[in-house]
Coordinates of C-alpha atoms in Angstrom, one line a residue:
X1 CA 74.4 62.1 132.2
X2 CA 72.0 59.0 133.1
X3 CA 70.6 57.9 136.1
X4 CA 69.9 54.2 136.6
X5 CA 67.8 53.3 139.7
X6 CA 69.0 50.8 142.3
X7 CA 66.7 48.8 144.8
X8 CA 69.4 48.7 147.0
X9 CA 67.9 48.9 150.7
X10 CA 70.2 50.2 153.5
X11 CA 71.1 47.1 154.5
X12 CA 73.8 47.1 151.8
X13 CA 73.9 51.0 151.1
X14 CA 77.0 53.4 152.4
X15 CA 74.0 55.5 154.7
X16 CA 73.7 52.0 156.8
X17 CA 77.7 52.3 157.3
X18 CA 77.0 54.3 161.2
X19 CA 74.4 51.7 162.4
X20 CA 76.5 48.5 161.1
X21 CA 79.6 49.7 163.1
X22 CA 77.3 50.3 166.1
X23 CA 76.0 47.0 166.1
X24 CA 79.4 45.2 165.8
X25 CA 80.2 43.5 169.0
X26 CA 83.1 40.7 169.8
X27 CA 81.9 37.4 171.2
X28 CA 83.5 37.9 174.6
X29 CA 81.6 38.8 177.5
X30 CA 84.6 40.3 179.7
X31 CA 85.2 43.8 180.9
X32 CA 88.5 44.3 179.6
X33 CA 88.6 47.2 177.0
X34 CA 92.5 47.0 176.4
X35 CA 91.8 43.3 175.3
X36 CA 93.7 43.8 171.9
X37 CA 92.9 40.3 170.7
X38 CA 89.7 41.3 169.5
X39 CA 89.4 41.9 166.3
X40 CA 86.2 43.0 164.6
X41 CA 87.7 45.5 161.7
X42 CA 85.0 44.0 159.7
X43 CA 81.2 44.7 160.3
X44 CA 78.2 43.3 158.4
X45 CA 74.8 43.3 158.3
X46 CA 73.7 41.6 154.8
X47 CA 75.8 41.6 152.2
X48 CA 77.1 45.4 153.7
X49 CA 81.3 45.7 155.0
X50 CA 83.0 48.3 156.7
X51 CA 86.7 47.8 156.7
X52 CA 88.2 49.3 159.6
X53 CA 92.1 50.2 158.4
X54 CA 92.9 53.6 160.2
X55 CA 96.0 53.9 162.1
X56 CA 97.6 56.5 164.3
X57 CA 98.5 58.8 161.9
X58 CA 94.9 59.1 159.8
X59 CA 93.6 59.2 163.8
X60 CA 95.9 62.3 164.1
X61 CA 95.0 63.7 160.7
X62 CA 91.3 63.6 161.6
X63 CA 92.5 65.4 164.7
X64 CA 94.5 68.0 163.2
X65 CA 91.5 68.7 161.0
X66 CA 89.6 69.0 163.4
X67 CA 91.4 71.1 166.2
X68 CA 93.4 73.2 164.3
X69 CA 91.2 75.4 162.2
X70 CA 89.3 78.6 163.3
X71 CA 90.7 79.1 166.9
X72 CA 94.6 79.4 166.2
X73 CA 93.8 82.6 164.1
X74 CA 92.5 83.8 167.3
X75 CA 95.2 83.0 169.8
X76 CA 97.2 86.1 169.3
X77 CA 94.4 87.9 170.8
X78 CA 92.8 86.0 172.9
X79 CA 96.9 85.8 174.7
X80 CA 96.7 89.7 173.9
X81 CA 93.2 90.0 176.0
X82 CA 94.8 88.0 179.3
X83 CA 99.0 89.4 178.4
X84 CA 102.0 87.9 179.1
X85 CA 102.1 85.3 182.0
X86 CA 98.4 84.5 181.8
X87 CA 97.8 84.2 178.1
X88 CA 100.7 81.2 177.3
X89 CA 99.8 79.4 180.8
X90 CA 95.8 79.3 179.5
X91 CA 97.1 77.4 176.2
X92 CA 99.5 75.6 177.8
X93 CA 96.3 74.7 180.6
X94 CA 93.7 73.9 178.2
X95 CA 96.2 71.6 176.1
X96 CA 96.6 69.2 179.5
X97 CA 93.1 69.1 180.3
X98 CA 92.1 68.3 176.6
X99 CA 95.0 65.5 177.4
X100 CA 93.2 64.2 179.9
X101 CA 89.4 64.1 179.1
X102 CA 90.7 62.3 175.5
X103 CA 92.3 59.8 177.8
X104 CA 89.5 59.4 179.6
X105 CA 87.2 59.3 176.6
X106 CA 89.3 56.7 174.5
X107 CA 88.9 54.2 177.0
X108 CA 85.0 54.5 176.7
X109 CA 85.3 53.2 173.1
X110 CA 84.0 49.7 173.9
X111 CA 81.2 49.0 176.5
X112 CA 81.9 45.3 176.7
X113 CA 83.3 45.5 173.6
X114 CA 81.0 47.1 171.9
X115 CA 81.9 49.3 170.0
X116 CA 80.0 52.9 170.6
X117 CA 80.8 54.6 167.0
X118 CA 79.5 58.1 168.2
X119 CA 79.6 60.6 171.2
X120 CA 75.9 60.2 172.0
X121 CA 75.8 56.5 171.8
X122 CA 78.5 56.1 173.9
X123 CA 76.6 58.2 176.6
X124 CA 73.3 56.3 175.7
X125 CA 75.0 52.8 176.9
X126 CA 77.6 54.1 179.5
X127 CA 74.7 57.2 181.7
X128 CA 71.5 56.1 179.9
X129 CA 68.8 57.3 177.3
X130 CA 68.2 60.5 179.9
X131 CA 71.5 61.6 179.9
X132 CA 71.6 60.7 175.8
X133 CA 68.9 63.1 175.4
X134 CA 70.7 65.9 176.4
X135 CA 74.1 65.1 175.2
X136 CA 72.5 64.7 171.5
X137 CA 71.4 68.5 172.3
X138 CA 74.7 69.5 173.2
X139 CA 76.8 67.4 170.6
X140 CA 74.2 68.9 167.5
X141 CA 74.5 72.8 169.2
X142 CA 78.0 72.5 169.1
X143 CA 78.5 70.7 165.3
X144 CA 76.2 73.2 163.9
X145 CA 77.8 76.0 165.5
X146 CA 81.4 75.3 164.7
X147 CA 79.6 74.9 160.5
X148 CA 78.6 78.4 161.4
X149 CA 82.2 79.2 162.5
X150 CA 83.6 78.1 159.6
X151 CA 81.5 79.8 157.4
X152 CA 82.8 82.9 158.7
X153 CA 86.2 82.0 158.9
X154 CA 86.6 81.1 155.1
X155 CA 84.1 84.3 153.9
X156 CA 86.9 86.4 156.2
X157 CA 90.1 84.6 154.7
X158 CA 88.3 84.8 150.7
X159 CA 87.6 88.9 151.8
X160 CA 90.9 88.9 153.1
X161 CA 92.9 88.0 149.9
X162 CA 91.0 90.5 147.7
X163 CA 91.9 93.3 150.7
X164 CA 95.6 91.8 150.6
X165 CA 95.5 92.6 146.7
X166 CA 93.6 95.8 146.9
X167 CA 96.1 97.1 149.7
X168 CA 98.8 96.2 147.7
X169 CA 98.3 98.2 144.5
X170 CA 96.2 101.1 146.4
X171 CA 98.1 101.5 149.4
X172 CA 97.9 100.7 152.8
X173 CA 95.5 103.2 153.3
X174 CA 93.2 102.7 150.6
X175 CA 90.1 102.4 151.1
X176 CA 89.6 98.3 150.7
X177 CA 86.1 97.0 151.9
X178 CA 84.8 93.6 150.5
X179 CA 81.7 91.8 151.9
X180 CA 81.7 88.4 152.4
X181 CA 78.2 87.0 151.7
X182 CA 79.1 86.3 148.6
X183 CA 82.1 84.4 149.7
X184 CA 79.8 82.6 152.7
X185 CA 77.2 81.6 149.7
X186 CA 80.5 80.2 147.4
X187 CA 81.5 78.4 150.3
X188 CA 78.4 76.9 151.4
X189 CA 77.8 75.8 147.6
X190 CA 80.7 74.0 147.9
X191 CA 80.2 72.1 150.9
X192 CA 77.1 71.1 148.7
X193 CA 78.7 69.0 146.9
X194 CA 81.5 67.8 149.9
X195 CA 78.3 66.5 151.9
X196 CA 77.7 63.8 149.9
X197 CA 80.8 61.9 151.2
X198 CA 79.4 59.1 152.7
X199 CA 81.0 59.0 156.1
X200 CA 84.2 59.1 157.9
X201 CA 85.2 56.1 156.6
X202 CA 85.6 57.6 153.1
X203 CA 87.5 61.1 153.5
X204 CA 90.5 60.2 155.0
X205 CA 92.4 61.5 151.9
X206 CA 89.9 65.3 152.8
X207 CA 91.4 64.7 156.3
X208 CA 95.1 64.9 155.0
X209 CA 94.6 67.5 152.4
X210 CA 93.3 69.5 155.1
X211 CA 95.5 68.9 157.8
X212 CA 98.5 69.5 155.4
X213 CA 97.2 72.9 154.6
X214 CA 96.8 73.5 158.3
X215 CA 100.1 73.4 159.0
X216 CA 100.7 75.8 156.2
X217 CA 98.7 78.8 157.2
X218 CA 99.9 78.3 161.1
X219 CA 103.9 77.9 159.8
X220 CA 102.6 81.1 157.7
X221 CA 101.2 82.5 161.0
X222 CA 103.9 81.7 163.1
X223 CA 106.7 82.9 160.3
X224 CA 105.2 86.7 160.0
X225 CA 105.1 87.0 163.5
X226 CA 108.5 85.8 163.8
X227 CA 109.8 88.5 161.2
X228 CA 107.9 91.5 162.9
X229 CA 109.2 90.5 165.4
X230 CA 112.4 91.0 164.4
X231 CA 111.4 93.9 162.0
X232 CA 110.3 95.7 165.2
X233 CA 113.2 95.2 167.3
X234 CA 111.6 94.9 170.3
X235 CA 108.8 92.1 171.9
X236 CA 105.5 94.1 172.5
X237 CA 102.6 93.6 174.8
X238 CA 102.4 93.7 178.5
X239 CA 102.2 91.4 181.4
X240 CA 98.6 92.4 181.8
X241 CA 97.5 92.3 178.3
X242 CA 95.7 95.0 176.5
X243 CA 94.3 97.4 178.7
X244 CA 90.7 98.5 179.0
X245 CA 88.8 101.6 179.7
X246 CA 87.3 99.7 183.2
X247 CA 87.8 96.2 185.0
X248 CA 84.4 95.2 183.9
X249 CA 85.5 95.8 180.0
X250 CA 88.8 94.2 181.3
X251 CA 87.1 91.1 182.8
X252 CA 84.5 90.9 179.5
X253 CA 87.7 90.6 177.0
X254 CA 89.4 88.1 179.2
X255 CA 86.7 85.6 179.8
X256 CA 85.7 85.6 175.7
X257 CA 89.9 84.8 175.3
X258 CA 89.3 81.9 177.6
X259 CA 86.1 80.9 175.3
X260 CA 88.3 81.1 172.6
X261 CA 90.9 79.1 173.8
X262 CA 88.5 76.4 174.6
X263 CA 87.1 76.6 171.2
X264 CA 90.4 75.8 170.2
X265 CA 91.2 73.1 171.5
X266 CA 88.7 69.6 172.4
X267 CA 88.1 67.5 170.3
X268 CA 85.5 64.8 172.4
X269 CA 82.5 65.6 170.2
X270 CA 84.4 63.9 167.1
X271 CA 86.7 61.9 169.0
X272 CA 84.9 58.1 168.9
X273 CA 83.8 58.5 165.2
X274 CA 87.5 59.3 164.5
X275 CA 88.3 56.6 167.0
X276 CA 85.5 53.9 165.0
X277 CA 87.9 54.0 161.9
X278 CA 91.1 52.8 163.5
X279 CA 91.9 48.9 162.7
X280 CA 92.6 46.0 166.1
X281 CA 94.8 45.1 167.2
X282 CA 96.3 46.8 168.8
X283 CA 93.7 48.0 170.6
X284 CA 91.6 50.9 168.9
X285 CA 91.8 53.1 172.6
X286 CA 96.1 52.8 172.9
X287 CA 96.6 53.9 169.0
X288 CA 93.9 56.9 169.7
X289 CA 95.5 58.0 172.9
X290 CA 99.0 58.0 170.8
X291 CA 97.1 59.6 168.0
X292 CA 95.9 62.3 170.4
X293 CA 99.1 62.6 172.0
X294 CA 100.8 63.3 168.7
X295 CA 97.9 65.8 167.9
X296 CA 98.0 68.0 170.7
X297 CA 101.9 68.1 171.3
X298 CA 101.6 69.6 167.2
X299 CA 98.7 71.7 167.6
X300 CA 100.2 73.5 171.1
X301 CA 103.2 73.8 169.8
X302 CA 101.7 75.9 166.8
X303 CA 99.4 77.9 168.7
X304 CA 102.0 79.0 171.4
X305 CA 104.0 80.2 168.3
X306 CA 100.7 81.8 166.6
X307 CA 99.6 83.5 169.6
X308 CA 102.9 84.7 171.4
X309 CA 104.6 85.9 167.9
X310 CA 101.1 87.7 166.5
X311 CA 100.9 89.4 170.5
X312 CA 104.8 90.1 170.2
X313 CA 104.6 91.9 166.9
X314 CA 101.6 94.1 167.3
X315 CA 100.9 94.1 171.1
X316 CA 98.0 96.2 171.7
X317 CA 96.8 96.5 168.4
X318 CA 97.0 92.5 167.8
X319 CA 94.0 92.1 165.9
X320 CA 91.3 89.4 166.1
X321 CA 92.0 86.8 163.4
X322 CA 96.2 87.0 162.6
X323 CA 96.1 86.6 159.0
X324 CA 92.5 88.4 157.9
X325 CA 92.9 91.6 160.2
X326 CA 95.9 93.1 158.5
X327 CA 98.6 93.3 160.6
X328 CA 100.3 92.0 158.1
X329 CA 100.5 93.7 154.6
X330 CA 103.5 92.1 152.8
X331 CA 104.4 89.8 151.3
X332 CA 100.8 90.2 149.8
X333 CA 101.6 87.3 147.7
X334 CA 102.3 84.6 150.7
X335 CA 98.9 86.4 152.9
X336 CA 97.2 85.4 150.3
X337 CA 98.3 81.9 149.7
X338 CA 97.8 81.1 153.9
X339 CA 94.0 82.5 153.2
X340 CA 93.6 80.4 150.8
X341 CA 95.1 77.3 152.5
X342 CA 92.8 78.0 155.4
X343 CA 89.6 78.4 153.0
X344 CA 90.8 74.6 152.2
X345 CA 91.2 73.4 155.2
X346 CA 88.0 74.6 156.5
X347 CA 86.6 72.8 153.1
X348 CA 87.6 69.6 155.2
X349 CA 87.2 70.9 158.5
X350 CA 83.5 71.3 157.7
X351 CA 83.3 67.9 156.8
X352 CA 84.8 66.4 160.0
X353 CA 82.2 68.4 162.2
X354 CA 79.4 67.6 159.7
X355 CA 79.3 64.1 159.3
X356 CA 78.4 63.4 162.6
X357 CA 75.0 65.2 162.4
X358 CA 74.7 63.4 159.0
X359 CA 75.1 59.9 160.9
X360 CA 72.9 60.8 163.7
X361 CA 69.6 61.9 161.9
X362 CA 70.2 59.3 158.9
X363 CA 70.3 56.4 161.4
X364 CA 66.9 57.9 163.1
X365 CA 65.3 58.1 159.7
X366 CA 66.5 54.2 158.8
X367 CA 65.0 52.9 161.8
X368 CA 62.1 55.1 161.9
X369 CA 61.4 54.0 158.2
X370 CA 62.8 51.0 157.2
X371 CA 61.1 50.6 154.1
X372 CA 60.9 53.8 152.7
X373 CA 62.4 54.3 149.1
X374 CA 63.4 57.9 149.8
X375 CA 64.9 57.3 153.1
X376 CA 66.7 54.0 151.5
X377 CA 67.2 53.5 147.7
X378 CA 70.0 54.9 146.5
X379 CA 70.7 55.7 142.5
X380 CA 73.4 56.0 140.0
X381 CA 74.8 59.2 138.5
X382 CA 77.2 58.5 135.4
X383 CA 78.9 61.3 135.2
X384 CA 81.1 61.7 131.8
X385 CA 84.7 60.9 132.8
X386 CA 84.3 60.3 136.4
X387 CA 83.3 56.8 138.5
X388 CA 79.4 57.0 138.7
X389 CA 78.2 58.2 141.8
X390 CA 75.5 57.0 144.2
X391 CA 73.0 59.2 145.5
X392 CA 69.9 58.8 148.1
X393 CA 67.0 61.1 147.9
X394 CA 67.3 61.4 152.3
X395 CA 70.7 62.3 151.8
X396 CA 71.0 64.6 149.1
X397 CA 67.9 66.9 150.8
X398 CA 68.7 66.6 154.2
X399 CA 72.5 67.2 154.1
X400 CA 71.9 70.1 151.5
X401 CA 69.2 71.6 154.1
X402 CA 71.7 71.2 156.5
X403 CA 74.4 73.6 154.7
X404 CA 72.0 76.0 153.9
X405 CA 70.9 76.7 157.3
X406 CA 74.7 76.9 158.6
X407 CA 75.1 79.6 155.7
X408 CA 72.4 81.1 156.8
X409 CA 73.1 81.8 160.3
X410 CA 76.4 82.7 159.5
X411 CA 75.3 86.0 157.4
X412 CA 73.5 87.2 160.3
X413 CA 76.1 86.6 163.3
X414 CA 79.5 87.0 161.3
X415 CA 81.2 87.8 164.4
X416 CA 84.2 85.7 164.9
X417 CA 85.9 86.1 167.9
X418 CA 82.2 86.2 169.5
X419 CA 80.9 83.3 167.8
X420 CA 84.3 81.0 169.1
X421 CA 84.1 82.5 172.4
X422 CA 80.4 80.9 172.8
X423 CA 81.0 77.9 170.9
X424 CA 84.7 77.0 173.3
X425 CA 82.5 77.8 176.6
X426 CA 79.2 76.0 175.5
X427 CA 81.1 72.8 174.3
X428 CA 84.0 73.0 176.9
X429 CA 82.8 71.1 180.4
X430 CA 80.0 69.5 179.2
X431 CA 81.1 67.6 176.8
X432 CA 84.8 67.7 177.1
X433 CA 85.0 67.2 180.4
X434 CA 81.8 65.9 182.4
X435 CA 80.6 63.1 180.5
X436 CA 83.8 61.7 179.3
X437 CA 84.7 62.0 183.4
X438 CA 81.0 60.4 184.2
X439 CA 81.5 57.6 181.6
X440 CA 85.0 56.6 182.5
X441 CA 83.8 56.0 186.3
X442 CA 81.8 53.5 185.5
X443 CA 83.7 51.6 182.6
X444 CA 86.5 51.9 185.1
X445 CA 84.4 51.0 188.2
X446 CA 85.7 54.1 190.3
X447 CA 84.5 53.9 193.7
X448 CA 82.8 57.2 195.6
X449 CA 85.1 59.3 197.3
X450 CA 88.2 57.2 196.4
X451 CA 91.3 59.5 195.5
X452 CA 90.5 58.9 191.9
X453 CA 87.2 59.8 192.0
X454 CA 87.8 62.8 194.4
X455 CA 90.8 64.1 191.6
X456 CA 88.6 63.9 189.1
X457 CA 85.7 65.7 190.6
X458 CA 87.8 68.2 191.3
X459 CA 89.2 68.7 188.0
X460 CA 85.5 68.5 186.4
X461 CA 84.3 71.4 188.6
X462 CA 87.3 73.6 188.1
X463 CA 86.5 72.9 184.1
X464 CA 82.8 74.1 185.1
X465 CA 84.0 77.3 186.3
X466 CA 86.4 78.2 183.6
X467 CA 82.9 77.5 181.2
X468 CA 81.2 79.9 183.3
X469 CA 83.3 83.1 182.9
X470 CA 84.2 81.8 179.2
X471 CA 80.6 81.8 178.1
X472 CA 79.7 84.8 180.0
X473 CA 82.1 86.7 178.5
X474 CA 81.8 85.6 175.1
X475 CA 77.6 86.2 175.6
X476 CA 78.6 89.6 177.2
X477 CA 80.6 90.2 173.7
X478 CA 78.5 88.9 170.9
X479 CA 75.5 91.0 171.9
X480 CA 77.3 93.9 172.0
X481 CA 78.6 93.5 168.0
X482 CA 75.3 92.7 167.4
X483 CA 73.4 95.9 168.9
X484 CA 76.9 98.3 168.0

């Protein structure tokens, strides 16, 4: 292995990639965002290109990533927590409003056509540097807690293949117990490495990989549900859900289902960086709103399945993730192969709610210290066999930093219905809902107390509500793991 050192500066370096496609703006000065004619794929700044060549399906690949990861393993009993009627209308709820703060979102791509490549930014321009301030609190709380999410998701599926193996050679009622630090630490070793993709520019093929393995494990999901189902003989579960030994317990349970239904679901904190990499024409905010479209029809689809086959087959005993909580025993073989494809798909999943904190704080160090070597001089690796690989000093410590801490936190709260339940209410109406709804007012000139403007109002402060009793709940819940 050698290392040859570059004098490149960020002005042609991948880490500049962020801050070029910030700064790319058409030459027109009109208000139209649909204005398709526009076409500035290409940023530069130096000698430095980003190609813009995304199209609706690597839009809904990102999203697939994205959305369907930890939260459909928790469907079944979170539907199981609010029964029958209320549990399927919630999903079915949450997928329409998701629908319609992405809507509202896409078209706040372009502030006089230019181009806002991240959630904050877009914010920054749209509410001002106030407002930015606290959506970059909100947008980083929320990225580093759904790291920490999927930490413990893929320690739990890794734990639950040696269990699927154990149970199957011991018995059912062996006694099976793995822990999953170790697991957490493999996992977060690996993401080591996965960090150093540049941006989102460069792991579209991650994004596939990991959206194809989504569908797996949820197909898995849905098909061992199907056949208790049928194994039973009968549907199980109640209109009213799993009972409780008092309304307050009742009311605890249900409001953490609703905070993990919201985890499962919005997307708005990744939705303009997904959004940055799609080619124009035609306009980059009609292929994301088809890409989104496509998206959540797929991903409601599965989790109705998920959720109302997994509370079907076990009814009051569903358990808390589907496929790590052993409901299901055999075939041990194929629980082991969906663990594993969700251990992948987190692998990318990861990624797609990392790299936006990696863009963030690399742009603040760039502008903060332009000519810094560490910060901007990047180096060659040759490693035997494979293309040599560029490295920066910022990036390497930083992003590495960054995974260790996620780890970290994740192997003191491994709770994971808990952990969704605050992460779905915390990120739900803020971000999902009132700034998107905020933003598109004024790129859409809405006038006060029109019926627009009254419509939406309403629909952000019924969002604020559900947020309430979601992150109560899920608060109510994670404190009592922790001190049980």
């Amino acid at each position: 292995m050698g290392i040859e050192d570059e004098e490149q500066q960020y002005n042609s370096s991948s880490i500049a990639a962020p801050l070029i496609q910030a700064k790319s703006f058409s030459s027109s000065d009109d208000d139209d965002d649909d204005d398709g004619d526009v076409d500035d794929d290409v940023g530069s700044l130096g000698h430095h290109q980003i190609i813009r060549t995304g199209n609706i399906w690597n839009g809904a690949a990102h999203i697939i990533t994205g959305v369907i990861g930890a939260g459909v393993l928790s469907l079944a009993w979170s539907i199981g927590q609010l029964g029958w009627i209320a549990g399927p209308l919630a999903i079915i709820a949450f997928a329409a409003i998701t629908f319609v703060s992405t809507f509202l979102l896409c078209d706040c791509y372009r502030y006089r056509h230019r181009r806002c490549s991240s959630y904050t930014e877009a914010v920054r321009l749209y509410l001002g540097k106030k407002w930015e301030y606290v959506s970059v609190v909100l947008v980083m709380v929320n990225l580093f807690g759904t790291g920490i999410a999927y930490v413990i998701t893929s320690a739990s599926s890794a734990s639950a293949i040696m269990k699927s193996n154990c149970y199957h050679k011991k018995g059912h009622e062996a006694d099976c117990s793995y822990g999953k630090t170790l697991y957490m630490l493999l996992f977060g070793v690996v993401q080591i490495f996965m960090s150093q993709i540049p941006d989102f520019h460069n792991m579209a093929w991650l994004s596939i990989i990991a959206a194809i393995m989504s569908f797996a494990y949820a197909f898995i999901g849905f098909g061992l549900g199907f056949a208790k189902v049928i194994e039973n003989g009968t549907i199980k579960g109640s209109i009213t859900g799993v009972p409780a030994s008092n309304m307050a317990d009742k009311l605890w349970l249900a409001f953490q289902a609703l905070g993990d239904i919201a985890f499962a679901y919005p997307y708005a904190i990744i939705l303009l960086e997904i959004q940055d990499t799609l080619k124009s024409p035609p306009a980059e905010n009609k292929t994301m709103k088809k890409a989104s479209m496509v998206a959540i029809f797929v991903t409601t689809f599965f989790y109705l399945c998920c959720g109302c086959f997994g509370y079907a087959a076990f009814g009051n005993d569903t358990p808390g993730n589907l496929l790590t909580g052993f409901g299901f025993y055999e075939p041990f073989w194929l629980i082991d192969f969906a663990n594993a494809c969700i251990v992948l798909h987190l692998v990318g999943g990861y990624q797609i709610y990392s790299q936006p904190v990696f863009s963030v704080v690399e742009k603040w160090f760039i502008r903060k210290f332009p000519d810094s070597a560490f910060v901007n001089n990047f180096h060659t690796v040759k490693i035997p066999l494979l293309p040599p690989v560029q490295l920066n000093s910022l990036r390497l410590c930083f992003r590495t930093a960054y995974v260790l801490s996620t780890t970290g936190l994740a192997m003191l709260f491994p709770y994971f219905n808990q952990v969704l339940g605050v992460l779905g209410a915390l990120n739900f109406w803020p971000l999902a809902i009132y700034f998107p709804v905020e933003m598109y007012f004024i790129q859409r000139k809405i006038v006060a107390w029109s019926r627009k403007w009254i419509v939406l109002r309403t629909f952000s402060f019924f969002c604020f509500l559900v947020t309430v009793v979601g992150l109560i709940g899920s608060l109510e819940g994670l404190v009592t793991a922790k001190l049980s």
